PDB file of N, CA and C in Angstrom:
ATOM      1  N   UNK A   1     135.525 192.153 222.390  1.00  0.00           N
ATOM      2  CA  UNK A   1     134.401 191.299 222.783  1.00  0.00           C
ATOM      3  C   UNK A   1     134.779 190.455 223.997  1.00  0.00           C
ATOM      4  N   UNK A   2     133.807 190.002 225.171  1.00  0.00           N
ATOM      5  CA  UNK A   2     133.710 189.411 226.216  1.00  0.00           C
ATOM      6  C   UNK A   2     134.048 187.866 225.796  1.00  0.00           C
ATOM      7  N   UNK A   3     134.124 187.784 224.613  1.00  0.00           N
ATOM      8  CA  UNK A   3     133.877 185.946 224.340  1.00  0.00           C
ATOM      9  C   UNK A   3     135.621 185.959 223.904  1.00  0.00           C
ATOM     10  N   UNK A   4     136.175 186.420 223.035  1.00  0.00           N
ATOM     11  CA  UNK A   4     137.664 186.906 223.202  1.00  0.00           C
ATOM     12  C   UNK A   4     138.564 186.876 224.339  1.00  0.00           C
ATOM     13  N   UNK A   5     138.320 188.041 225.429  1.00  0.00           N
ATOM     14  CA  UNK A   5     139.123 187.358 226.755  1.00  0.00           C
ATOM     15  C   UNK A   5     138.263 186.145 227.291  1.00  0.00           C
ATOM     16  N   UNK A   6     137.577 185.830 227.046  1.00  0.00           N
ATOM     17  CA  UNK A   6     136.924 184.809 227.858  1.00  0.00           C
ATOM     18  C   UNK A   6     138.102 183.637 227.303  1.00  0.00           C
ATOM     19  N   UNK A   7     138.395 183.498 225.635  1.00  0.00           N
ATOM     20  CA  UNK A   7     139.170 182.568 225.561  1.00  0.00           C
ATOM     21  C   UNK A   7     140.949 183.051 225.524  1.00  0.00           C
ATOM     22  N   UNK A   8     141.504 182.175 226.364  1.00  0.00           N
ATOM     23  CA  UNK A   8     143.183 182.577 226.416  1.00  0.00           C
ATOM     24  C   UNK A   8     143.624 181.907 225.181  1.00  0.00           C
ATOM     25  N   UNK A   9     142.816 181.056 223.958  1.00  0.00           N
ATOM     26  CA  UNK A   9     143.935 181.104 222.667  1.00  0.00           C
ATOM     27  C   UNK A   9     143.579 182.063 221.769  1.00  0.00           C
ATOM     28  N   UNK A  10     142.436 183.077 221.802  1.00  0.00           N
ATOM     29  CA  UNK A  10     142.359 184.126 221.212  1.00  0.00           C
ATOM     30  C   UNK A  10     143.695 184.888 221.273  1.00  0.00           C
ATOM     31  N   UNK A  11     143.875 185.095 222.819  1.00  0.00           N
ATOM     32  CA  UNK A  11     144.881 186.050 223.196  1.00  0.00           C
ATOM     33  C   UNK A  11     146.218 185.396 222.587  1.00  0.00           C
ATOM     34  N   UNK A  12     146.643 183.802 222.650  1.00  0.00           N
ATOM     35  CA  UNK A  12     147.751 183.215 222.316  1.00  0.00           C
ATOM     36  C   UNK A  12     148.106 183.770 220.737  1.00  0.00           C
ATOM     37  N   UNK A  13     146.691 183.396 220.109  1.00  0.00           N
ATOM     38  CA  UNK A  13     147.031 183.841 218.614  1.00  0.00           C
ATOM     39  C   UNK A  13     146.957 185.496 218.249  1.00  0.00           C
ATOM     40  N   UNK A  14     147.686 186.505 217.986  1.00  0.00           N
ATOM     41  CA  UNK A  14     147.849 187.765 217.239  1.00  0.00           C
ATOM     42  C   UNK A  14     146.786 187.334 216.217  1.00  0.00           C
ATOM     43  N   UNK A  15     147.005 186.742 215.080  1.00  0.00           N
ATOM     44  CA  UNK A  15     146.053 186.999 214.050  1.00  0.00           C
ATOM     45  C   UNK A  15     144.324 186.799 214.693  1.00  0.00           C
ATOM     46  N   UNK A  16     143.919 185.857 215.703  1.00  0.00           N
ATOM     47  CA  UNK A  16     142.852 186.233 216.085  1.00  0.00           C
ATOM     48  C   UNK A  16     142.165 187.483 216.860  1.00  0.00           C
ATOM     49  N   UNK A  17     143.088 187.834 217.135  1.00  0.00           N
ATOM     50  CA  UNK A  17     142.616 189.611 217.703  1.00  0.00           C
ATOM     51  C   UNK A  17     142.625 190.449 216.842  1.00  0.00           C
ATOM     52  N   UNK A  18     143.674 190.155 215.724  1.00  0.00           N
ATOM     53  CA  UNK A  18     143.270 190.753 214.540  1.00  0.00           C
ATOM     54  C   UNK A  18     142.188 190.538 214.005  1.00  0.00           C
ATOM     55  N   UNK A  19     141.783 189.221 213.389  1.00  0.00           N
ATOM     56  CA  UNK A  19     140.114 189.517 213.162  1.00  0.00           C
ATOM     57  C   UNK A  19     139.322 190.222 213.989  1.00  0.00           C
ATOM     58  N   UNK A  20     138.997 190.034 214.875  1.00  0.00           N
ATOM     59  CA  UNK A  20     138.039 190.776 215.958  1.00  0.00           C
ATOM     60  C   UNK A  20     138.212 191.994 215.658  1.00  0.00           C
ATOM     61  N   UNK A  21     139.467 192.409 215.952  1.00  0.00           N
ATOM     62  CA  UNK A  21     139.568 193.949 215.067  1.00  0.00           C
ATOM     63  C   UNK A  21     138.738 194.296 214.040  1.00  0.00           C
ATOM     64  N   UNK A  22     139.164 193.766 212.984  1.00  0.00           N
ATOM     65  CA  UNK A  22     138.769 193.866 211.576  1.00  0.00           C
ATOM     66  C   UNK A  22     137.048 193.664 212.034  1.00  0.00           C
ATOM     67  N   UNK A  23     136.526 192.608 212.505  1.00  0.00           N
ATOM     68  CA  UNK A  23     134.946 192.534 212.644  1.00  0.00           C
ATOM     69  C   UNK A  23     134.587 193.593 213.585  1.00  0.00           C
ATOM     70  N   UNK A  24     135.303 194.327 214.589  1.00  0.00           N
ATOM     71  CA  UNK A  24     134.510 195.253 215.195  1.00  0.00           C
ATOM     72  C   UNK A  24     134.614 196.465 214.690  1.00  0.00           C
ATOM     73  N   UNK A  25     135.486 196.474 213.614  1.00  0.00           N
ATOM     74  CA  UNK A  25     135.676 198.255 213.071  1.00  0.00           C
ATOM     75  C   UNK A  25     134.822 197.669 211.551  1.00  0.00           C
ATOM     76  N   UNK A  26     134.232 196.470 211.176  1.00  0.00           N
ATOM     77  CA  UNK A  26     133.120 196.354 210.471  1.00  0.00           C
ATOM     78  C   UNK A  26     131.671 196.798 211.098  1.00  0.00           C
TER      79      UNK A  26
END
């Protein structure tokens, strides 16, 4: 998702890209 790189502590945190994961393969 665009709102993800948009934020750099998404990227700081692993477990938040992991959710996103998890919500986009939902």
């Amino acid at each position: 998702e665009p709102e993800a790189i948009a934020e750099p502590e998404a990227i700081a945190e692993p477990e938040a890209i992991a959710e996103a994961v998890e919500v986009t393969d939902a």
